[in-house]
Short mmCIF file of C-alpha atoms in Angstrom, two decimals:
data_model
loop_
_atom_site.label_atom_id
_atom_site.label_comp_id
_atom_site.label_asym_id
_atom_site.label_seq_id
_atom_site.Cartn_x
_atom_site.Cartn_y
_atom_site.Cartn_z
CA MET A 8 0.00 0.00 0.00
CA ASP A 9 2.80 2.43 0.91
CA ALA A 10 4.41 1.70 -2.43
CA VAL A 11 1.23 2.68 -4.24
CA LEU A 12 0.85 5.91 -2.30
CA SER A 13 4.49 6.90 -2.70
CA ARG A 14 4.11 6.45 -6.46
CA VAL A 15 0.92 8.48 -6.78
CA TYR A 16 1.66 10.97 -4.01
CA PRO A 17 5.47 11.25 -3.79
CA ALA A 18 5.27 14.37 -1.61
CA PHE A 19 3.66 12.44 1.26
CA SER A 20 5.06 9.67 3.43
CA ILE A 21 2.42 8.03 5.63
CA SER A 22 1.70 4.57 6.97
CA ILE A 23 -1.76 3.09 6.44
CA SER A 24 -3.32 -0.12 7.69
CA TYR A 25 -6.52 -1.61 6.39
CA SER A 26 -8.01 -1.53 9.89
CA ASN A 27 -7.62 2.24 9.95
CA ILE A 28 -9.13 2.49 6.50
CA SER A 29 -12.11 0.45 7.65
CA THR A 30 -12.53 2.78 10.62
CA CYS A 31 -12.49 5.77 8.26
CA GLU A 32 -15.13 4.13 6.14
CA ASN A 33 -17.42 3.66 9.13
CA SER A 34 -16.95 7.33 10.04
CA LEU A 35 -18.51 8.58 6.82
CA SER A 36 -22.17 8.71 5.89
CA GLN A 37 -21.26 7.41 2.41
CA PRO A 38 -19.05 4.30 2.20
CA ILE A 39 -15.67 4.68 0.55
CA ARG A 40 -15.30 2.29 -2.35
CA PRO A 41 -12.35 -0.12 -2.32
CA PRO A 42 -10.72 1.43 -5.41
CA LEU A 43 -9.90 4.64 -3.59
CA MET A 44 -9.83 3.78 0.12
CA ALA A 45 -6.15 4.45 0.64
CA ARG A 46 -6.05 7.69 -1.30
CA THR A 47 -9.23 8.92 0.42
CA TYR A 48 -7.72 8.13 3.82
CA MET A 49 -4.72 10.28 2.95
CA HIS A 50 -7.06 13.15 2.08
CA LEU A 51 -8.84 12.70 5.41
CA LEU A 52 -5.53 12.97 7.21
CA ARG A 53 -4.73 16.15 5.30
CA ALA A 54 -8.15 17.57 6.14
CA THR A 55 -7.57 17.12 9.89
CA ASN A 56 -4.13 18.71 9.66
CA SER A 57 -4.04 22.41 10.41
CA VAL A 58 -1.22 22.93 7.88
CA GLY A 59 -2.06 22.73 4.18
CA GLY A 60 -5.48 21.10 4.56
CA ASP A 61 -7.73 21.60 1.55
CA LYS A 62 -10.86 21.65 3.77
CA ILE A 63 -12.79 19.35 1.46
CA TYR A 64 -13.61 17.00 4.34
CA PRO A 65 -14.87 17.91 7.85
CA LYS A 66 -12.18 18.45 10.46
CA HIS A 67 -14.13 16.77 13.27
CA LEU A 68 -13.71 13.23 11.93
CA LYS A 69 -12.43 10.84 14.58
CA PHE A 70 -10.43 7.69 13.89
CA ALA A 71 -11.12 5.10 16.56
CA LYS A 72 -8.61 2.38 17.31
CA ARG A 73 -9.64 -1.07 16.19
CA ASN A 74 -7.78 -4.32 15.90
CA ARG A 75 -7.22 -5.62 12.43
CA GLU A 76 -9.71 -8.34 11.59
CA PRO A 77 -8.70 -11.41 9.58
CA GLN A 78 -9.08 -10.80 5.88
CA SER A 79 -9.52 -13.31 3.11
CA ARG A 80 -6.66 -13.56 0.66
CA ASN A 81 -8.60 -11.85 -2.12
CA SER A 82 -10.45 -9.27 -0.03
CA HIS A 83 -8.31 -6.37 -1.26
CA PRO A 84 -7.04 -5.43 -4.71
CA ARG A 85 -3.46 -6.02 -5.71
CA LYS A 86 -1.11 -3.08 -5.28
CA GLY A 87 -1.31 -0.70 -8.19
CA SER A 88 -4.12 -2.67 -9.82
CA LEU A 89 -7.08 -1.10 -11.56
CA ASN A 90 -8.91 -4.45 -11.61
CA LEU A 91 -10.89 -3.84 -8.45
CA PRO A 92 -13.82 -5.56 -6.71
CA ARG A 93 -17.20 -5.01 -8.31
CA LYS A 94 -19.67 -3.24 -6.05
CA THR A 95 -23.00 -4.01 -7.65
CA ASP A 96 -24.63 -5.59 -10.67
CA ALA A 97 -27.06 -2.69 -11.06
CA VAL A 98 -26.67 -0.44 -14.08
CA ASN A 99 -26.13 3.23 -13.26
CA LEU A 100 -28.27 5.11 -15.76
CA GLU A 101 -27.49 8.55 -14.32
CA VAL A 102 -23.82 8.52 -15.26
CA SER A 103 -22.78 9.36 -18.82
CA PRO A 104 -21.20 6.14 -20.16
CA HIS A 105 -18.69 7.83 -22.47
CA ARG A 106 -17.37 9.94 -19.57
CA ALA A 107 -17.07 6.91 -17.31
CA VAL A 108 -15.19 4.96 -19.98
CA SER A 109 -12.98 7.97 -20.75
CA ALA A 110 -12.05 8.41 -17.09
CA VAL A 111 -11.09 4.76 -16.72
CA ARG A 112 -9.12 4.77 -19.97
CA LEU A 113 -7.18 7.80 -18.80
CA MET A 114 -6.47 6.04 -15.50
CA ARG A 115 -5.19 2.96 -17.35
CA ILE A 116 -2.97 5.05 -19.60
CA GLU A 117 -1.45 7.27 -16.93
CA LEU A 118 -1.17 4.79 -14.04
CA GLY A 119 -1.39 1.41 -15.73
CA GLY A 120 0.92 2.00 -18.68
CA ALA A 121 -1.65 1.16 -21.35
CA PHE A 122 -1.28 2.63 -24.84
CA ALA A 123 -3.42 5.62 -25.72
CA ASP A 124 -5.23 3.84 -28.55
CA LEU A 125 -5.87 0.78 -26.36
CA LEU A 126 -6.09 -1.52 -29.31
CA ASN A 127 -3.86 -3.90 -31.19
CA GLU A 128 -4.29 -5.77 -34.44
CA LYS A 129 -7.23 -7.66 -32.93
CA GLY A 130 -8.98 -4.56 -31.65
CA LYS A 131 -8.60 -5.51 -27.97
CA GLY A 132 -9.38 -2.90 -25.35
CA SER A 133 -12.83 -2.12 -26.67
CA GLY A 134 -16.38 -3.28 -26.13
CA ASN A 135 -17.17 -5.77 -23.35
CA ASN A 136 -13.53 -6.11 -22.39
CA GLU A 137 -13.28 -2.42 -21.59
CA MET A 138 -16.66 -2.20 -19.88
CA GLY A 139 -15.31 -4.80 -17.48
CA TYR A 140 -12.50 -2.40 -16.57
CA VAL A 141 -15.08 0.32 -15.95
CA GLU A 142 -17.17 -1.91 -13.70
CA ARG A 143 -14.22 -3.12 -11.65
CA THR A 144 -12.67 0.34 -11.30
CA LEU A 145 -15.73 2.48 -10.60
CA GLY A 146 -17.81 -0.11 -8.79
CA PHE A 147 -20.82 0.10 -11.10
CA ARG A 148 -21.87 -0.56 -14.68
CA THR A 149 -23.17 1.95 -17.19
CA ARG A 150 -25.30 1.34 -20.24
CA ASP A 151 -23.49 0.10 -23.33
CA LEU A 152 -21.77 2.58 -25.60
CA ASP A 153 -23.44 3.51 -28.87
CA ASP A 154 -21.62 4.83 -31.95
CA ARG A 155 -21.83 8.43 -30.74
CA ASP A 156 -20.39 7.42 -27.36
CA LEU A 157 -17.51 5.60 -29.05
CA ARG A 158 -16.60 8.68 -31.08
CA LEU A 159 -16.74 10.85 -27.97
CA VAL A 160 -14.52 8.45 -26.02
CA THR A 161 -11.89 8.56 -28.76
CA ASP A 162 -12.02 12.35 -28.92
CA ILE A 163 -12.06 12.96 -25.17
CA VAL A 164 -9.29 10.50 -24.32
CA GLY A 165 -6.98 11.61 -27.13
CA GLY A 166 -7.67 15.29 -26.56
CA THR A 167 -7.31 15.13 -22.80
CA ILE A 168 -3.93 13.43 -23.13
CA ARG A 169 -2.72 15.92 -25.74
CA TRP A 170 -3.77 18.93 -23.69
CA ARG A 171 -2.82 17.51 -20.27
CA ARG A 172 -0.28 20.18 -19.37
CA TYR A 173 -2.59 22.99 -20.52
CA LEU A 174 -5.55 21.53 -18.62
CA ASP A 175 -3.52 20.92 -15.47
CA HIS A 176 -2.35 24.53 -15.49
CA LEU A 177 -5.97 25.71 -15.58
CA ILE A 178 -7.06 23.26 -12.89
CA MET A 179 -4.18 24.26 -10.62
CA SER A 180 -4.98 27.93 -11.16
CA LEU A 181 -8.57 27.39 -10.01
CA CYS A 182 -7.69 25.31 -6.95
CA HIS A 183 -7.42 27.10 -3.61
CA GLU A 184 -3.75 26.19 -3.34
CA GLU A 185 -1.16 24.21 -5.26
CA ASN A 186 -1.02 21.42 -2.65
CA MET A 187 -4.68 20.76 -3.27
CA PHE A 188 -3.88 19.98 -6.91
CA ARG A 189 -0.69 18.05 -6.13
CA GLY A 190 -2.48 15.77 -3.69
CA MET A 191 -5.58 15.21 -5.77
CA GLU A 192 -6.55 11.57 -6.17
CA PRO A 193 -6.07 10.27 -9.73
CA LEU A 194 -9.69 9.54 -10.63
CA LEU A 195 -10.87 12.95 -9.41
CA LEU A 196 -8.14 14.61 -11.47
CA GLN A 197 -9.17 12.69 -14.59
CA ILE A 198 -12.80 13.75 -14.15
CA LEU A 199 -11.73 17.39 -13.86
CA ARG A 200 -9.50 17.10 -16.93
CA ILE A 201 -12.40 15.67 -18.92
CA GLY A 202 -14.68 18.50 -17.84
CA PHE A 203 -12.10 21.18 -18.62
CA TYR A 204 -11.39 19.66 -22.04
CA GLU A 205 -15.08 19.45 -22.91
CA ILE A 206 -15.69 23.07 -21.93
CA VAL A 207 -12.52 24.72 -23.24
CA LYS A 208 -11.61 22.65 -26.31
CA LEU A 209 -14.79 20.87 -27.41
CA GLU A 210 -16.98 23.82 -26.41
CA MET A 211 -19.80 21.59 -25.27
CA PRO A 212 -22.77 23.19 -23.46
CA PRO A 213 -20.98 24.17 -20.23
CA TYR A 214 -23.67 23.58 -17.64
CA ALA A 215 -24.51 20.18 -19.10
CA VAL A 216 -20.81 19.29 -18.81
CA VAL A 217 -20.77 20.45 -15.20
CA ASP A 218 -23.86 18.42 -14.32
CA GLU A 219 -22.64 15.21 -16.00
CA ASN A 220 -19.16 15.30 -14.47
CA VAL A 221 -20.56 16.08 -11.02
CA ARG A 222 -22.75 12.98 -11.32
CA LEU A 223 -19.75 10.88 -12.29
CA ALA A 224 -17.66 12.16 -9.37
CA LYS A 225 -20.46 11.50 -6.87
CA ALA A 226 -21.14 8.00 -8.18
CA ALA A 227 -17.51 6.93 -8.61
CA LEU A 228 -16.10 8.65 -5.52
CA ARG A 229 -18.40 10.37 -2.98
CA PRO A 230 -20.71 13.39 -2.71
CA GLY A 231 -17.92 15.67 -1.51
CA ALA A 232 -15.93 14.97 -4.66
CA GLY A 233 -18.95 15.98 -6.73
CA ASN A 234 -19.19 19.25 -4.82
CA LEU A 235 -15.53 19.96 -5.54
CA VAL A 236 -15.97 19.24 -9.26
CA ASN A 237 -19.04 21.45 -9.31
CA GLY A 238 -17.22 24.40 -7.73
CA ILE A 239 -14.12 24.24 -9.94
CA LEU A 240 -15.99 23.69 -13.21
CA ARG A 241 -18.37 26.56 -12.49
CA LYS A 242 -15.38 28.84 -11.92
CA LEU A 243 -14.04 27.76 -15.31
CA VAL A 244 -17.37 28.47 -17.01
CA LEU A 245 -17.48 32.02 -15.61
CA LEU A 246 -13.89 32.75 -16.64
CA LYS A 247 -14.45 31.36 -20.14
CA GLU A 248 -17.58 33.48 -20.58
CA LYS A 249 -15.52 36.53 -19.64
CA ASN A 250 -12.71 35.41 -21.98
CA SER A 251 -10.27 35.60 -19.07
CA LEU A 252 -8.78 32.13 -18.66
CA PRO A 253 -5.72 32.23 -16.36
CA LEU A 254 -3.07 31.58 -19.02
CA PRO A 255 0.54 32.84 -18.89
CA LYS A 256 1.85 35.54 -21.21
CA LEU A 257 4.64 34.88 -23.69
CA GLU A 258 7.39 37.09 -22.27
CA GLY A 259 10.84 36.96 -20.69
CA ASN A 260 14.01 35.24 -21.92
CA ASP A 261 14.15 32.13 -24.09
CA ARG A 262 13.89 29.72 -21.16
CA ALA A 263 10.90 31.56 -19.71
CA GLN A 264 9.17 31.64 -23.08
CA ALA A 265 9.79 27.92 -23.53
CA ARG A 266 8.00 27.24 -20.24
CA VAL A 267 5.05 29.35 -21.36
CA LEU A 268 4.88 27.66 -24.77
CA ALA A 269 4.98 24.29 -23.03
CA ILE A 270 1.78 25.25 -21.22
CA LEU A 271 0.01 26.94 -24.12
CA TYR A 272 0.70 24.05 -26.54
CA SER A 273 0.87 21.27 -23.94
CA HIS A 274 4.29 19.71 -24.48
CA PRO A 275 7.20 18.89 -22.16
CA VAL A 276 9.51 21.86 -21.61
CA TRP A 277 12.56 19.97 -22.88
CA MET A 278 10.87 19.31 -26.23
CA VAL A 279 9.93 22.97 -26.61
CA ARG A 280 13.48 24.12 -25.82
CA ARG A 281 14.94 21.61 -28.26
CA TRP A 282 12.61 22.55 -31.11
CA THR A 283 12.86 26.31 -30.62
CA LYS A 284 16.66 25.97 -30.59
CA TYR A 285 16.91 24.00 -33.84
CA LEU A 286 13.75 25.09 -35.68
CA GLY A 287 13.05 28.56 -34.34
CA GLN A 288 10.00 29.57 -32.34
CA GLU A 289 7.62 29.93 -35.28
CA GLU A 290 8.34 26.47 -36.71
CA ALA A 291 8.29 24.94 -33.23
CA ILE A 292 4.79 26.33 -32.68
CA ARG A 293 3.63 24.95 -36.04
CA LEU A 294 5.02 21.54 -35.11
CA MET A 295 3.24 21.56 -31.74
CA MET A 296 -0.01 22.60 -33.39
CA TRP A 297 0.36 19.66 -35.78
CA ASN A 298 0.99 17.31 -32.85
CA ASN A 299 -2.21 18.55 -31.21
CA SER A 300 -4.36 18.11 -34.33
CA ASN A 301 -6.73 15.18 -34.79
CA PRO A 302 -4.85 12.44 -36.66
CA SER A 303 -6.02 10.40 -39.61
CA PHE A 304 -5.48 6.65 -39.74
CA SER A 305 -4.91 4.10 -42.46
CA LEU A 306 -6.28 0.60 -42.87
CA ARG A 307 -4.55 -2.09 -44.93
CA ALA A 308 -6.73 -4.67 -46.67
CA ASN A 309 -5.44 -8.21 -46.14
CA ARG A 310 -5.06 -9.67 -49.62
CA ARG A 311 -4.02 -13.04 -48.14
CA LYS A 312 -7.65 -13.54 -47.14
CA GLY A 313 -8.85 -12.41 -50.55
CA PHE A 314 -10.00 -9.10 -49.09
CA THR A 315 -9.16 -6.29 -51.50
CA ARG A 316 -9.12 -2.55 -51.05
CA ASP A 317 -12.39 -2.34 -53.00
CA ASP A 318 -13.92 -4.82 -50.54
CA LEU A 319 -12.69 -2.73 -47.63
CA MET A 320 -14.05 0.49 -49.09
CA MET A 321 -17.43 -1.19 -49.66
CA ARG A 322 -17.56 -2.27 -46.01
CA LEU A 323 -16.59 1.22 -44.84
CA LYS A 324 -19.31 2.71 -47.01
CA THR A 325 -21.85 0.35 -45.45
CA LEU A 326 -20.63 1.37 -41.98
CA LYS A 327 -20.86 5.05 -43.00
CA VAL A 328 -17.20 5.64 -42.14
CA PRO A 329 -15.71 8.50 -44.21
CA HIS A 330 -12.75 7.22 -46.21
CA GLU A 331 -10.58 7.67 -49.28
CA PRO A 332 -8.07 5.43 -51.08
CA SER A 333 -4.39 5.98 -50.44
CA LEU A 334 -2.60 7.92 -53.14
CA HIS A 335 0.55 5.83 -52.78
CA LEU A 336 -0.35 2.25 -51.79
CA ASP A 337 -2.80 -0.10 -53.49
CA ASP A 338 -3.94 -1.93 -50.34
CA PHE A 339 -4.43 1.11 -48.08
CA VAL A 340 -7.46 3.26 -47.23
CA ARG A 341 -7.41 6.47 -45.19
CA ILE A 342 -10.03 7.26 -42.56
CA GLY A 343 -10.30 10.43 -40.50
CA THR A 344 -12.94 9.30 -38.01
CA GLY A 345 -14.83 6.12 -37.25
CA MET A 346 -12.03 3.87 -35.97
CA GLN A 347 -14.18 2.64 -33.10
CA ILE A 348 -16.93 1.74 -35.58
CA VAL A 349 -14.44 -0.31 -37.59
CA ILE A 350 -13.37 -2.12 -34.43
CA GLN A 351 -16.94 -2.83 -33.35
CA ALA A 352 -17.74 -4.19 -36.82
CA GLY A 353 -15.12 -6.90 -36.30
CA LEU A 354 -12.94 -6.15 -39.34
CA LEU A 355 -9.78 -6.34 -37.23
CA LYS A 356 -10.82 -9.40 -35.24
CA GLU A 357 -11.61 -11.26 -38.46
CA GLY A 358 -8.17 -10.43 -39.86
CA LEU A 359 -9.68 -8.77 -42.94
CA CYS A 360 -7.70 -5.59 -42.40
CA SER A 361 -5.27 -4.02 -39.96
CA VAL A 362 -4.41 -0.56 -38.72
CA GLN A 363 -1.15 0.46 -40.38
CA ASP A 364 0.35 3.83 -41.16
CA GLU A 365 1.12 4.55 -44.79
CA SER A 366 4.70 5.41 -43.85
CA ALA A 367 5.17 1.81 -42.68
CA GLY A 368 3.60 0.59 -45.91
CA LEU A 369 6.02 2.70 -47.95
CA VAL A 370 8.93 1.04 -46.13
CA VAL A 371 7.60 -2.37 -47.21
CA SER A 372 7.24 -1.11 -50.78
CA LEU A 373 10.96 -0.24 -50.71
CA VAL A 374 11.79 -3.77 -49.53
CA ASP A 375 9.60 -4.98 -52.41
CA PRO A 376 9.02 -8.60 -51.28
CA HIS A 377 8.60 -11.23 -54.00
CA PRO A 378 7.36 -14.83 -53.69
CA GLY A 379 10.20 -17.23 -52.88
CA GLU A 380 12.42 -14.64 -51.13
CA THR A 381 13.81 -14.90 -47.61
CA ILE A 382 13.61 -11.69 -45.59
CA ILE A 383 14.82 -10.85 -42.08
CA ASP A 384 12.87 -8.28 -40.06
CA CYS A 385 15.38 -7.42 -37.36
CA CYS A 386 13.15 -5.53 -34.89
CA ALA A 387 9.82 -7.00 -35.87
CA ALA A 388 7.34 -6.19 -33.08
CA PRO A 389 4.65 -4.97 -33.06
CA GLY A 390 4.77 -6.54 -36.53
CA GLY A 391 2.85 -4.43 -39.03
CA LYS A 392 5.62 -4.53 -41.61
CA THR A 393 6.28 -8.22 -40.98
CA LEU A 394 2.64 -9.06 -41.65
CA PHE A 395 2.49 -6.89 -44.77
CA MET A 396 5.64 -8.47 -46.22
CA ALA A 397 4.34 -11.96 -45.44
CA SER A 398 1.07 -11.22 -47.23
CA LEU A 399 3.02 -10.36 -50.39
CA LEU A 400 4.93 -13.68 -50.55
CA SER A 401 1.96 -15.69 -51.88
CA GLN A 402 2.79 -18.57 -49.49
CA LYS A 403 6.26 -18.91 -51.04
CA GLY A 404 9.31 -17.72 -49.11
CA MET A 405 9.91 -16.83 -45.48
CA VAL A 406 10.08 -13.78 -43.20
CA SER A 407 12.22 -14.23 -40.07
CA ALA A 408 10.76 -11.98 -37.38
CA ILE A 409 13.33 -11.22 -34.67
CA ASP A 410 12.52 -9.27 -31.53
CA VAL A 411 13.87 -9.00 -28.00
CA ASN A 412 10.40 -8.63 -26.44
CA ASN A 413 8.87 -12.07 -26.11
CA GLY A 414 5.46 -10.76 -25.09
CA ARG A 415 5.11 -8.56 -28.16
CA LEU A 416 6.45 -11.37 -30.33
CA ARG A 417 3.78 -13.69 -28.94
CA ILE A 418 1.07 -11.15 -29.87
CA LEU A 419 2.58 -10.90 -33.35
CA LYS A 420 2.39 -14.68 -33.69
CA GLU A 421 -1.30 -14.66 -32.73
CA THR A 422 -2.04 -11.85 -35.17
CA ALA A 423 -0.16 -13.62 -37.97
CA LYS A 424 -2.34 -16.68 -37.44
CA LEU A 425 -5.44 -14.48 -37.44
CA GLN A 426 -4.42 -12.91 -40.75
CA GLY A 427 -3.47 -16.25 -42.30
CA VAL A 428 0.24 -15.54 -42.85
CA ASP A 429 1.82 -17.52 -39.98
CA ASP A 430 2.95 -20.26 -42.41
CA VAL A 431 5.54 -17.92 -43.98
CA ILE A 432 6.87 -16.34 -40.77
CA THR A 433 9.53 -17.70 -38.43
CA PHE A 434 9.40 -16.11 -34.97
CA ILE A 435 12.73 -15.66 -33.20
CA HIS A 436 12.96 -14.32 -29.65
CA ALA A 437 16.45 -12.85 -29.42
CA ASP A 438 18.55 -9.74 -29.00
CA LEU A 439 19.76 -8.96 -32.51
CA ARG A 440 23.13 -7.77 -31.22
CA ILE A 441 23.84 -11.24 -29.79
CA PHE A 442 21.90 -13.32 -32.29
CA SER A 443 23.69 -12.00 -35.36
CA GLU A 444 27.11 -12.95 -33.98
CA LYS A 445 26.17 -16.49 -32.99
CA ASN A 446 23.78 -17.24 -35.86
CA PRO A 447 25.06 -15.94 -39.19
CA VAL A 448 22.07 -16.17 -41.51
CA LYS A 449 21.96 -15.39 -45.20
CA SER A 450 18.86 -13.87 -46.71
CA ASP A 451 17.75 -12.01 -49.80
CA LYS A 452 16.79 -8.86 -47.90
CA VAL A 453 17.17 -7.40 -44.40
CA LEU A 454 14.87 -4.81 -42.85
CA LEU A 455 15.91 -2.90 -39.74
CA ASP A 456 13.39 -0.49 -38.28
CA ALA A 457 15.37 0.39 -35.17
CA PRO A 458 13.64 1.75 -32.04
CA CYS A 459 13.23 5.52 -32.27
CA SER A 460 11.97 8.39 -30.14
CA GLY A 461 8.49 8.31 -31.64
CA LEU A 462 8.40 12.12 -31.67
CA GLY A 463 7.26 12.06 -35.28
CA VAL A 464 3.95 10.39 -34.41
CA LEU A 465 2.86 12.49 -31.42
CA SER A 466 -0.45 13.33 -33.10
CA LYS A 467 -1.33 9.61 -33.23
CA ARG A 468 0.36 8.63 -29.97
CA PRO A 469 -0.19 11.66 -27.72
CA ASP A 470 0.84 9.74 -24.60
CA LEU A 471 4.41 9.44 -25.88
CA ARG A 472 5.16 13.09 -25.16
CA TRP A 473 4.70 12.48 -21.44
CA ASN A 474 6.74 9.27 -21.39
CA LYS A 475 9.91 10.49 -23.10
CA LYS A 476 12.93 12.20 -21.56
CA LEU A 477 15.81 14.11 -23.10
CA GLU A 478 18.34 11.53 -21.93
CA ASP A 479 16.43 8.87 -23.89
CA MET A 480 17.60 10.46 -27.15
CA GLU A 481 21.30 9.73 -26.56
CA GLN A 482 20.59 6.19 -25.39
CA LEU A 483 18.51 5.56 -28.51
CA LYS A 484 21.31 6.82 -30.75
CA ASN A 485 23.76 4.33 -29.25
CA LEU A 486 21.23 1.49 -29.52
CA GLN A 487 20.51 2.32 -33.16
CA ASP A 488 24.23 2.24 -33.97
CA ASP A 489 24.62 -1.17 -32.33
CA LEU A 490 21.59 -2.62 -34.12
CA LEU A 491 22.71 -1.30 -37.50
CA ASN A 492 26.10 -2.94 -37.05
CA ALA A 493 24.45 -6.22 -36.02
CA ALA A 494 22.06 -6.19 -38.99
CA ALA A 495 24.97 -5.73 -41.39
CA LEU A 496 26.76 -8.92 -40.24
#
């Protein structure tokens, strides 16, 4: 438990026992749900402290001593887990389902390390699988998502991640004090971020946004959390109506301006400093605006299953998903919106198509696989290029897929079977730098797509900006050099 709290709240060092938490729960008129017991207890301690208390909870709460009662082995969630005990089988019809799903997705991404798109070649992370996460995390179920809800989830999650720094600056500015923001429990912070994004960036009807997010906070946390959300969001609405959002001015020296730009365009300060240094401020701003724009995606029709681009476009037309054929690749189709609809339709699960960027497809076109050739893909996972090359071999030849990550390689193997190309792929779990020295292999062609910073795809992977550090760049350079030397052996 202490490990969890020190990770989420590094500024605090406290010791918590489950017996104390149970006592806290009995002291409140509304029970504290298991997902947030520990974090709520910390807030209660802060509320009774005369220094730095945020005064959200009453100061008169008493914590009686009680011996710890025997607990069953599975009575409490695992440390750091979002898979928490379900509270009830009843469906909560008062809570907006797309906001509940968005809040849980954001929790999984920020605390659980999930990818922002939450899907792989099979489309996992959506539908019933994800609603299970919602139920276990929030303690209740919502109604199922319809197509409109799915689009809103995609927009809200992606946008909230992109604008996280900007939104956090506004939230912090409207809190009574900075410590209140710093100590805010994760789910409450995600609900506020969603509300701020909907009001400021999506320009949804403000008072409807306030009402819906207050309901979510009360249902998922407690009434006091709903009151806090209500107060802060109403402050935001008034400031937005007066066109006086508390944003910093672009002034001072280069370092000061970089910090301001990092807030205004929601990027890490080190990225802003790097780009303004090498590109100039104007180009850096254009780049950040591009990173914050809504991305388009590409789908590749799987010709191995006899599914052509024309077939794919016909299915997309039936699903009413806007699309257009790629200008450069025969098997690819571009879509701007509607990815969740494609997933729900089962096109990915059936292996008829896959999500693949055109830039990756162009790399495969340079390799130009022909039936009967042997090809080595040196850093294969997650495997989009491996699968595309295999589909072009017409069941003649072999692609050797090498990767150091056995888990990702296992997923690639499952996806290859799903797409019907596993018979022309050999899966090799190895570090290329060691494997190439001990296993000299001859092949017709070698493809090395070495690990990179990912800074060129921030519009499609907005979470990457918050997971990268400046020191990663130098480490990547050295790794790329080593892999290139190994691939050349």
